Coordinates of C-alpha atoms in Angstrom, one line a residue:
S225 CA 12.4 -84.2 -90.1
W226 CA 10.9 -80.8 -89.7
A227 CA 8.3 -79.9 -87.1
G228 CA 4.9 -79.7 -88.8
G229 CA 6.2 -80.9 -92.2
V230 CA 7.2 -77.4 -93.4
W231 CA 8.2 -77.0 -97.0
F232 CA 9.9 -74.2 -98.8
T233 CA 9.8 -73.6 -102.5
P234 CA 11.8 -70.8 -104.2
V235 CA 11.1 -70.3 -107.9
G236 CA 13.8 -68.4 -109.6
S237 CA 15.1 -67.1 -112.9
R238 CA 18.2 -65.5 -114.2
T239 CA 17.5 -61.9 -115.0
V240 CA 19.4 -58.7 -115.7
G241 CA 22.5 -56.7 -114.5
V242 CA 22.6 -53.3 -112.9
K243 CA 23.1 -51.5 -116.3
D244 CA 19.9 -52.9 -117.7
D245 CA 16.7 -50.8 -117.2
R246 CA 14.6 -53.9 -117.1
Q247 CA 15.6 -54.1 -113.4
Y248 CA 12.9 -51.5 -112.7
P249 CA 9.9 -53.4 -114.0
L250 CA 11.3 -56.4 -112.1
S251 CA 11.3 -54.3 -108.9
Y252 CA 7.7 -53.6 -109.5
I253 CA 6.9 -57.3 -109.9
S254 CA 8.7 -58.0 -106.6
C255 CA 6.8 -55.2 -104.9
I256 CA 3.4 -56.3 -106.3
L257 CA 4.0 -59.9 -105.1
S258 CA 5.5 -59.2 -101.6
G259 CA 4.4 -57.9 -98.3
S260 CA 1.2 -58.2 -96.4
D261 CA -0.5 -56.2 -99.1
G262 CA 1.1 -58.3 -101.9
L263 CA -0.6 -60.7 -104.3
L264 CA 1.3 -63.7 -102.8
Y265 CA 0.1 -63.0 -99.3
Q266 CA -3.5 -62.4 -100.5
A267 CA -3.7 -65.5 -102.7
L268 CA -1.7 -67.9 -100.5
R269 CA -2.6 -66.8 -97.0
E270 CA -5.8 -64.8 -97.0
D271 CA -7.8 -66.4 -99.8
Q272 CA -6.6 -70.1 -99.5
G273 CA -4.9 -70.4 -96.2
L274 CA -2.0 -72.2 -97.8
S275 CA 1.2 -70.5 -96.7
Y276 CA 2.4 -68.7 -93.6
A277 CA 5.4 -67.0 -95.3
S278 CA 5.9 -65.8 -98.9
G279 CA 7.7 -63.1 -100.8
A280 CA 9.6 -62.2 -103.9
F281 CA 12.8 -60.3 -104.6
S282 CA 14.8 -59.1 -107.6
A283 CA 18.6 -58.8 -107.3
P284 CA 20.3 -57.3 -110.3
G285 CA 24.0 -58.2 -110.4
E286 CA 27.1 -56.9 -112.1
D287 CA 26.5 -58.9 -115.3
T288 CA 23.3 -60.8 -114.6
G289 CA 20.9 -61.0 -111.7
F290 CA 18.1 -63.2 -110.5
F291 CA 14.5 -63.0 -109.5
A292 CA 13.0 -65.3 -106.9
V293 CA 9.6 -66.0 -105.5
F294 CA 9.2 -68.2 -102.4
A295 CA 6.5 -69.7 -100.2
A296 CA 6.5 -71.8 -97.1
A297 CA 3.7 -74.0 -95.9
G298 CA 2.7 -77.2 -94.2
S299 CA 3.4 -80.4 -96.1
D300 CA -0.2 -81.1 -96.7
K301 CA -0.6 -77.8 -98.6
F302 CA 2.6 -77.7 -100.7
P303 CA 1.3 -78.9 -104.1
R304 CA -1.6 -76.3 -104.0
S305 CA 0.8 -73.6 -102.8
K306 CA 3.3 -74.3 -105.6
D307 CA 0.5 -74.2 -108.2
A308 CA -0.8 -70.9 -106.7
V309 CA 2.7 -69.3 -106.9
L310 CA 3.1 -70.4 -110.6
G311 CA -0.4 -69.2 -111.3
L312 CA 0.4 -65.8 -110.0
M313 CA 3.5 -65.6 -112.1
D314 CA 1.4 -66.5 -115.1
R315 CA -1.1 -63.9 -114.2
I316 CA 1.5 -61.2 -114.1
S317 CA 3.0 -62.5 -117.4
S318 CA -0.4 -62.0 -119.0
G319 CA -0.7 -58.4 -117.8
E320 CA -3.4 -59.0 -115.2
L321 CA -2.3 -56.2 -112.8
S322 CA -4.5 -53.4 -111.6
A323 CA -3.6 -49.8 -112.1
E324 CA -4.0 -49.4 -108.3
D325 CA -1.4 -52.1 -107.7
I326 CA 1.1 -50.5 -110.0
L327 CA 0.6 -47.0 -108.6
S328 CA 0.9 -48.3 -105.1
C329 CA 4.2 -50.0 -105.9
R330 CA 5.5 -46.9 -107.7
N331 CA 4.9 -44.9 -104.6
K332 CA 6.4 -47.6 -102.4
L333 CA 9.5 -48.0 -104.5
L334 CA 10.1 -44.2 -104.7
S335 CA 9.7 -43.9 -100.9
Q336 CA 12.0 -46.9 -100.3
Y337 CA 14.6 -45.4 -102.6
A338 CA 14.4 -42.0 -101.0
A339 CA 14.9 -43.6 -97.6
S340 CA 17.8 -45.7 -98.9
I341 CA 19.9 -42.6 -99.7
E342 CA 18.7 -40.4 -96.8
S343 CA 21.9 -40.6 -94.7
S344 CA 25.3 -39.4 -95.9
S345 CA 26.8 -42.9 -95.4
S346 CA 24.1 -44.7 -97.5
L347 CA 24.3 -42.0 -100.2
S348 CA 28.0 -42.4 -100.3
L349 CA 27.8 -46.1 -100.5
N350 CA 25.3 -45.8 -103.4
I351 CA 27.5 -43.4 -105.3
A352 CA 30.6 -45.6 -104.7
L353 CA 28.8 -48.7 -106.0
D354 CA 27.4 -46.9 -109.0
G355 CA 30.9 -45.7 -109.9
L356 CA 32.3 -49.2 -109.3
Y357 CA 29.6 -50.8 -111.6
G358 CA 30.3 -48.1 -114.3
L359 CA 27.0 -46.4 -114.0
G360 CA 28.4 -43.0 -113.2
F361 CA 28.7 -41.2 -109.9
N362 CA 25.4 -39.3 -110.4
Y363 CA 23.4 -42.3 -111.4
H364 CA 21.4 -42.1 -108.1
E365 CA 19.8 -38.9 -109.5
Q366 CA 18.3 -40.8 -112.4
T367 CA 16.8 -43.6 -110.3
P368 CA 13.5 -41.9 -109.4
S369 CA 12.7 -41.1 -113.0
K370 CA 13.6 -44.6 -114.1
I371 CA 11.1 -45.9 -111.4
K372 CA 8.5 -43.5 -112.7
A373 CA 9.0 -44.6 -116.3
V374 CA 7.9 -48.1 -115.7
T375 CA 4.6 -48.9 -117.6
P376 CA 2.2 -51.8 -117.3
E377 CA 3.5 -53.0 -120.7
S378 CA 7.1 -53.1 -119.5
I379 CA 6.1 -55.1 -116.5
K380 CA 4.2 -57.6 -118.6
K381 CA 7.1 -57.8 -121.1
C382 CA 9.6 -58.5 -118.3
A383 CA 7.3 -61.1 -116.7
E384 CA 6.8 -62.9 -120.1
E385 CA 10.5 -62.9 -120.7
F386 CA 11.8 -64.1 -117.3
F387 CA 8.9 -66.1 -115.9
G388 CA 8.2 -68.1 -119.1
R389 CA 11.8 -69.2 -119.3
L390 CA 12.6 -72.9 -119.8
D391 CA 15.7 -72.5 -117.6
R392 CA 13.9 -71.2 -114.5
A393 CA 14.6 -73.1 -111.4
I394 CA 12.0 -74.5 -109.0
V395 CA 13.5 -75.9 -105.8
E396 CA 11.4 -77.9 -103.4
I397 CA 12.8 -78.3 -99.9
L398 CA 10.5 -81.0 -98.5
P399 CA 10.3 -82.9 -95.3
K400 CA 11.3 -86.6 -95.5
D401 CA 7.8 -87.9 -95.6
L402 CA 7.2 -86.1 -99.0
R403 CA 10.4 -87.0 -100.8

């Protein structure tokens, strides 16, 4: 049994590969949900006191990728936390994002990308992986414009497509007393 009856719920969906530009709206969704300024933290921790850890991430793969949202909380709060996570995913799918959230994520994603290719070794790794995946050795030069090209409509469309899927996975890792 776990101390304090901790639970952990990842909610995931199969998404896109590295050659698909829908990876960029998915990155925005991850950014909007994650971090201490993200919607998950605000809704689950600040507003409702339900979760002590939460986040989201998008991982495009060679052919297909995945998107996951997770939350961890005490066992007495897990049903409400799960409902809150799914509610946020529905909210994003219906386009309920502020222009401020989107602009903030755009700036954050651009800054993170610039930092990720700042050193010679990290730039070399990016160039090598882009070549390996068939994107071209100068693909890294297109990434900032692809990040900037994301619109509220493309975010909503990706959220509708991937969060409304019947084949999404919801995994509940529960303490013994809740099984």
